[in-house]
mmCIF file of N, CA, C and O in Angstrom:
data_model
loop_
_atom_site.group_PDB
_atom_site.id
_atom_site.type_symbol
_atom_site.label_atom_id
_atom_site.label_comp_id
_atom_site.label_asym_id
_atom_site.label_seq_id
_atom_site.Cartn_x
_atom_site.Cartn_y
_atom_site.Cartn_z
ATOM 1 N N UNK A 9 -295.075 147.498 -109.451
ATOM 2 C CA UNK A 9 -296.385 147.312 -110.174
ATOM 3 C C UNK A 9 -296.482 145.968 -108.823
ATOM 4 O O UNK A 9 -297.924 145.519 -108.693
ATOM 5 N N UNK A 10 -296.063 145.306 -108.682
ATOM 6 C CA UNK A 10 -295.836 144.244 -108.191
ATOM 7 C C UNK A 10 -295.686 143.962 -106.433
ATOM 8 O O UNK A 10 -295.370 143.488 -105.750
ATOM 9 N N UNK A 11 -295.142 145.025 -106.349
ATOM 10 C CA UNK A 11 -295.042 145.583 -104.663
ATOM 11 C C UNK A 11 -295.584 145.410 -103.752
ATOM 12 O O UNK A 11 -295.895 145.228 -102.426
ATOM 13 N N UNK A 12 -297.406 145.450 -104.211
ATOM 14 C CA UNK A 12 -298.347 145.385 -103.629
ATOM 15 C C UNK A 12 -298.555 144.025 -102.770
ATOM 16 O O UNK A 12 -299.042 143.416 -102.436
ATOM 17 N N UNK A 13 -297.729 142.955 -103.710
ATOM 18 C CA UNK A 13 -297.664 141.515 -103.502
ATOM 19 C C UNK A 13 -296.498 141.259 -102.356
ATOM 20 O O UNK A 13 -296.863 140.215 -101.893
ATOM 21 N N UNK A 14 -296.404 142.147 -101.880
ATOM 22 C CA UNK A 14 -294.808 141.744 -101.147
ATOM 23 C C UNK A 14 -295.275 142.238 -99.743
ATOM 24 O O UNK A 14 -296.108 142.819 -99.474
ATOM 25 N N UNK A 15 -295.214 141.314 -98.622
ATOM 26 C CA UNK A 15 -294.976 141.249 -97.149
ATOM 27 C C UNK A 15 -294.324 142.015 -96.714
ATOM 28 O O UNK A 15 -293.537 142.317 -96.979
ATOM 29 N N UNK A 16 -295.000 142.444 -95.521
ATOM 30 C CA UNK A 16 -294.412 143.428 -94.704
ATOM 31 C C UNK A 16 -293.495 142.718 -93.923
ATOM 32 O O UNK A 16 -294.173 141.908 -92.936
ATOM 33 N N UNK A 17 -291.724 142.747 -94.053
ATOM 34 C CA UNK A 17 -291.447 142.100 -92.819
ATOM 35 C C UNK A 17 -291.542 142.320 -91.442
ATOM 36 O O UNK A 17 -291.351 141.600 -90.375
ATOM 37 N N UNK A 18 -291.885 143.829 -91.462
ATOM 38 C CA UNK A 18 -292.473 144.604 -90.041
ATOM 39 C C UNK A 18 -293.313 143.807 -89.054
ATOM 40 O O UNK A 18 -293.052 143.613 -88.195
ATOM 41 N N UNK A 19 -294.354 143.718 -90.295
ATOM 42 C CA UNK A 19 -295.639 143.179 -89.597
ATOM 43 C C UNK A 19 -295.485 141.637 -89.080
ATOM 44 O O UNK A 19 -295.642 141.401 -87.911
ATOM 45 N N UNK A 20 -294.771 140.923 -89.978
ATOM 46 C CA UNK A 20 -294.358 139.677 -89.452
ATOM 47 C C UNK A 20 -293.691 139.752 -88.277
ATOM 48 O O UNK A 20 -293.714 138.944 -87.307
ATOM 49 N N UNK A 21 -292.509 140.430 -88.346
ATOM 50 C CA UNK A 21 -291.734 140.232 -86.981
ATOM 51 C C UNK A 21 -292.547 140.949 -85.860
ATOM 52 O O UNK A 21 -292.272 140.276 -84.549
ATOM 53 N N UNK A 22 -293.431 141.415 -85.750
ATOM 54 C CA UNK A 22 -294.027 141.958 -84.193
ATOM 55 C C UNK A 22 -294.848 140.813 -84.440
ATOM 56 O O UNK A 22 -295.194 140.796 -83.172
ATOM 57 N N UNK A 23 -295.624 140.301 -84.873
ATOM 58 C CA UNK A 23 -296.301 139.248 -84.682
ATOM 59 C C UNK A 23 -295.463 137.842 -84.021
ATOM 60 O O UNK A 23 -295.979 137.527 -83.229
ATOM 61 N N UNK A 24 -294.472 137.900 -84.459
ATOM 62 C CA UNK A 24 -293.650 136.769 -83.913
ATOM 63 C C UNK A 24 -293.077 137.332 -82.476
ATOM 64 O O UNK A 24 -293.041 136.007 -81.642
ATOM 65 N N UNK A 25 -293.000 138.719 -82.111
ATOM 66 C CA UNK A 25 -292.474 139.104 -81.189
ATOM 67 C C UNK A 25 -293.748 138.770 -80.029
ATOM 68 O O UNK A 25 -293.680 138.585 -78.874
ATOM 69 N N UNK A 26 -294.841 139.064 -80.495
ATOM 70 C CA UNK A 26 -295.870 138.707 -79.571
ATOM 71 C C UNK A 26 -296.545 137.495 -79.293
ATOM 72 O O UNK A 26 -296.720 137.216 -78.226
ATOM 73 N N UNK A 27 -296.004 136.351 -80.345
ATOM 74 C CA UNK A 27 -295.902 135.001 -80.015
ATOM 75 C C UNK A 27 -295.199 134.733 -78.869
ATOM 76 O O UNK A 27 -295.646 134.129 -77.634
ATOM 77 N N UNK A 28 -293.950 135.074 -78.911
ATOM 78 C CA UNK A 28 -292.893 134.640 -78.015
ATOM 79 C C UNK A 28 -293.225 135.360 -76.637
ATOM 80 O O UNK A 28 -293.140 134.792 -75.648
ATOM 81 N N UNK A 29 -293.790 136.700 -76.733
ATOM 82 C CA UNK A 29 -294.129 137.161 -75.040
ATOM 83 C C UNK A 29 -294.920 136.378 -74.640
ATOM 84 O O UNK A 29 -295.030 135.503 -73.676
ATOM 85 N N UNK A 30 -296.168 135.628 -75.429
ATOM 86 C CA UNK A 30 -297.166 134.915 -75.222
ATOM 87 C C UNK A 30 -296.591 133.519 -74.355
ATOM 88 O O UNK A 30 -297.087 133.049 -73.613
ATOM 89 N N UNK A 31 -295.759 133.101 -75.025
ATOM 90 C CA UNK A 31 -294.874 131.707 -75.017
ATOM 91 C C UNK A 31 -294.503 131.880 -73.615
ATOM 92 O O UNK A 31 -294.641 131.110 -72.550
ATOM 93 N N UNK A 32 -293.513 132.975 -73.451
ATOM 94 C CA UNK A 32 -292.668 133.218 -72.048
ATOM 95 C C UNK A 32 -293.561 133.322 -70.929
ATOM 96 O O UNK A 32 -293.495 132.880 -69.891
ATOM 97 N N UNK A 33 -294.718 134.273 -71.141
ATOM 98 C CA UNK A 33 -296.045 134.352 -70.215
ATOM 99 C C UNK A 33 -296.212 133.115 -69.522
ATOM 100 O O UNK A 33 -296.665 132.733 -68.374
ATOM 101 N N UNK A 34 -296.829 132.041 -70.624
ATOM 102 C CA UNK A 34 -297.043 130.552 -69.898
ATOM 103 C C UNK A 34 -296.066 129.661 -69.636
ATOM 104 O O UNK A 34 -296.396 128.979 -68.428
ATOM 105 N N UNK A 35 -294.760 130.007 -70.049
ATOM 106 C CA UNK A 35 -294.031 129.214 -69.196
ATOM 107 C C UNK A 35 -293.642 129.555 -67.683
ATOM 108 O O UNK A 35 -293.299 128.973 -66.869
ATOM 109 N N UNK A 36 -293.775 131.039 -67.634
ATOM 110 C CA UNK A 36 -293.564 131.761 -66.187
ATOM 111 C C UNK A 36 -294.690 130.975 -65.405
ATOM 112 O O UNK A 36 -294.563 130.763 -64.293
ATOM 113 N N UNK A 37 -296.232 131.062 -65.884
ATOM 114 C CA UNK A 37 -296.872 130.479 -65.044
ATOM 115 C C UNK A 37 -297.141 129.111 -64.547
ATOM 116 O O UNK A 37 -297.548 128.825 -63.780
ATOM 117 N N UNK A 38 -296.156 128.383 -65.515
ATOM 118 C CA UNK A 38 -295.973 127.077 -65.444
ATOM 119 C C UNK A 38 -294.782 126.841 -64.347
ATOM 120 O O UNK A 38 -294.745 125.643 -63.572
ATOM 121 N N UNK A 39 -294.418 128.176 -64.212
ATOM 122 C CA UNK A 39 -292.914 127.455 -63.166
ATOM 123 C C UNK A 39 -291.886 127.273 -63.786
ATOM 124 O O UNK A 39 -290.707 126.975 -63.144
ATOM 125 N N UNK A 40 -291.965 127.198 -65.246
ATOM 126 C CA UNK A 40 -290.653 127.071 -65.952
ATOM 127 C C UNK A 40 -289.887 127.922 -66.158
ATOM 128 O O UNK A 40 -290.151 128.761 -66.976
ATOM 129 N N UNK A 41 -288.897 128.475 -65.420
ATOM 130 C CA UNK A 41 -288.151 129.801 -65.260
ATOM 131 C C UNK A 41 -286.951 129.512 -66.293
ATOM 132 O O UNK A 41 -286.714 130.951 -67.182
ATOM 133 N N UNK A 42 -286.819 128.367 -66.835
ATOM 134 C CA UNK A 42 -285.727 128.313 -67.570
ATOM 135 C C UNK A 42 -286.126 128.927 -68.854
ATOM 136 O O UNK A 42 -285.459 129.389 -69.547
ATOM 137 N N UNK A 43 -287.284 127.791 -69.031
ATOM 138 C CA UNK A 43 -287.872 128.142 -70.381
ATOM 139 C C UNK A 43 -288.376 129.636 -70.363
ATOM 140 O O UNK A 43 -288.398 130.236 -71.751
ATOM 141 N N UNK A 44 -288.670 129.986 -69.373
ATOM 142 C CA UNK A 44 -289.298 131.349 -69.619
ATOM 143 C C UNK A 44 -288.010 132.496 -70.103
ATOM 144 O O UNK A 44 -288.140 133.235 -70.866
ATOM 145 N N UNK A 45 -286.957 132.039 -69.601
ATOM 146 C CA UNK A 45 -286.009 133.019 -69.780
ATOM 147 C C UNK A 45 -285.129 132.790 -71.015
ATOM 148 O O UNK A 45 -285.021 134.142 -71.815
ATOM 149 N N UNK A 46 -285.623 132.006 -71.506
ATOM 150 C CA UNK A 46 -285.022 131.675 -73.086
ATOM 151 C C UNK A 46 -285.445 131.893 -74.397
ATOM 152 O O UNK A 46 -285.187 132.577 -75.205
ATOM 153 N N UNK A 47 -286.984 132.131 -74.008
ATOM 154 C CA UNK A 47 -287.854 132.405 -74.680
ATOM 155 C C UNK A 47 -288.083 134.075 -74.971
ATOM 156 O O UNK A 47 -288.015 134.636 -75.723
ATOM 157 N N UNK A 48 -287.845 134.696 -73.401
ATOM 158 C CA UNK A 48 -287.569 136.442 -73.568
ATOM 159 C C UNK A 48 -286.375 136.216 -74.350
ATOM 160 O O UNK A 48 -286.102 137.846 -74.686
ATOM 161 N N UNK A 49 -285.350 135.817 -73.784
ATOM 162 C CA UNK A 49 -284.309 136.262 -74.734
ATOM 163 C C UNK A 49 -284.712 136.069 -76.364
ATOM 164 O O UNK A 49 -284.186 137.368 -77.323
ATOM 165 N N UNK A 50 -285.198 135.358 -76.815
ATOM 166 C CA UNK A 50 -285.244 135.151 -77.926
ATOM 167 C C UNK A 50 -286.555 136.368 -78.508
ATOM 168 O O UNK A 50 -286.051 137.044 -79.317
ATOM 169 N N UNK A 51 -287.072 136.431 -77.651
ATOM 170 C CA UNK A 51 -288.038 137.971 -77.732
ATOM 171 C C UNK A 51 -287.460 139.040 -78.034
ATOM 172 O O UNK A 51 -287.887 140.097 -78.927
ATOM 173 N N UNK A 52 -286.590 139.333 -76.789
ATOM 174 C CA UNK A 52 -285.306 140.532 -77.160
ATOM 175 C C UNK A 52 -284.733 140.539 -78.612
ATOM 176 O O UNK A 52 -284.567 141.675 -79.120
ATOM 177 N N UNK A 53 -284.544 139.533 -79.156
ATOM 178 C CA UNK A 53 -283.594 139.607 -80.083
ATOM 179 C C UNK A 53 -284.776 139.944 -81.451
ATOM 180 O O UNK A 53 -284.151 140.771 -82.497
ATOM 181 N N UNK A 54 -285.974 139.527 -81.347
ATOM 182 C CA UNK A 54 -287.004 139.948 -82.275
ATOM 183 C C UNK A 54 -286.970 141.226 -82.576
ATOM 184 O O UNK A 54 -287.091 142.087 -83.139
ATOM 185 N N UNK A 55 -287.130 141.811 -81.270
ATOM 186 C CA UNK A 55 -287.785 143.471 -80.754
ATOM 187 C C UNK A 55 -286.442 144.183 -81.513
ATOM 188 O O UNK A 55 -286.754 145.154 -81.710
ATOM 189 N N UNK A 56 -285.069 143.408 -81.194
ATOM 190 C CA UNK A 56 -283.894 144.428 -81.787
ATOM 191 C C UNK A 56 -284.081 144.628 -83.223
ATOM 192 O O UNK A 56 -284.080 145.625 -83.595
ATOM 193 N N UNK A 57 -284.768 143.193 -83.863
ATOM 194 C CA UNK A 57 -284.424 143.478 -85.171
ATOM 195 C C UNK A 57 -285.453 144.362 -85.584
ATOM 196 O O UNK A 57 -285.350 145.190 -86.611
ATOM 197 N N UNK A 58 -286.961 144.574 -85.053
ATOM 198 C CA UNK A 58 -287.877 145.174 -85.082
ATOM 199 C C UNK A 58 -287.511 146.905 -85.240
ATOM 200 O O UNK A 58 -288.009 147.610 -85.884
ATOM 201 N N UNK A 59 -286.700 147.074 -83.925
ATOM 202 C CA UNK A 59 -286.199 148.323 -83.739
ATOM 203 C C UNK A 59 -285.156 148.638 -85.013
ATOM 204 O O UNK A 59 -285.049 149.938 -85.334
ATOM 205 N N UNK A 60 -284.157 147.884 -85.260
ATOM 206 C CA UNK A 60 -283.446 148.296 -86.840
ATOM 207 C C UNK A 60 -284.148 148.150 -87.850
ATOM 208 O O UNK A 60 -283.791 149.562 -88.540
ATOM 209 N N UNK A 61 -285.238 147.971 -88.442
ATOM 210 C CA UNK A 61 -286.057 147.682 -89.361
ATOM 211 C C UNK A 61 -286.803 149.068 -88.988
ATOM 212 O O UNK A 61 -286.843 149.915 -90.166
ATOM 213 N N UNK A 62 -287.352 149.459 -88.183
ATOM 214 C CA UNK A 62 -288.032 150.911 -87.984
ATOM 215 C C UNK A 62 -286.871 152.118 -87.910
ATOM 216 O O UNK A 62 -287.306 153.176 -88.688
ATOM 217 N N UNK A 63 -285.483 151.629 -87.793
ATOM 218 C CA UNK A 63 -284.598 152.985 -87.949
ATOM 219 C C UNK A 63 -284.483 153.071 -89.577
ATOM 220 O O UNK A 63 -284.497 154.180 -89.710
ATOM 221 N N UNK A 64 -284.320 151.944 -90.198
ATOM 222 C CA UNK A 64 -283.685 152.119 -91.374
ATOM 223 C C UNK A 64 -284.697 152.669 -92.139
ATOM 224 O O UNK A 64 -284.852 153.194 -93.361
ATOM 225 N N UNK A 65 -285.922 152.347 -91.985
ATOM 226 C CA UNK A 65 -287.350 153.175 -92.697
ATOM 227 C C UNK A 65 -287.642 154.310 -92.366
ATOM 228 O O UNK A 65 -288.046 155.254 -93.197
ATOM 229 N N UNK A 66 -286.948 154.928 -91.064
ATOM 230 C CA UNK A 66 -287.190 155.915 -90.854
ATOM 231 C C UNK A 66 -286.027 157.416 -91.315
ATOM 232 O O UNK A 66 -286.483 158.245 -91.586
ATOM 233 N N UNK A 67 -285.050 156.484 -91.892
ATOM 234 C CA UNK A 67 -284.318 157.402 -92.315
ATOM 235 C C UNK A 67 -284.140 157.350 -94.316
ATOM 236 O O UNK A 67 -284.732 157.084 -94.550
#
């Protein structure tokens, strides 16, 4: 009954992933390769979390 008010964690992670990729793109365009690599690493961690959630929801 109250499950309609729960937020989807997968949707939240996907949005955070997209934001990190955009931040990485802007850092790369500015020539800040160190920030680019750090933000990309954070995005990869989020992508791993997304994949883990998708795998648990599929089984």
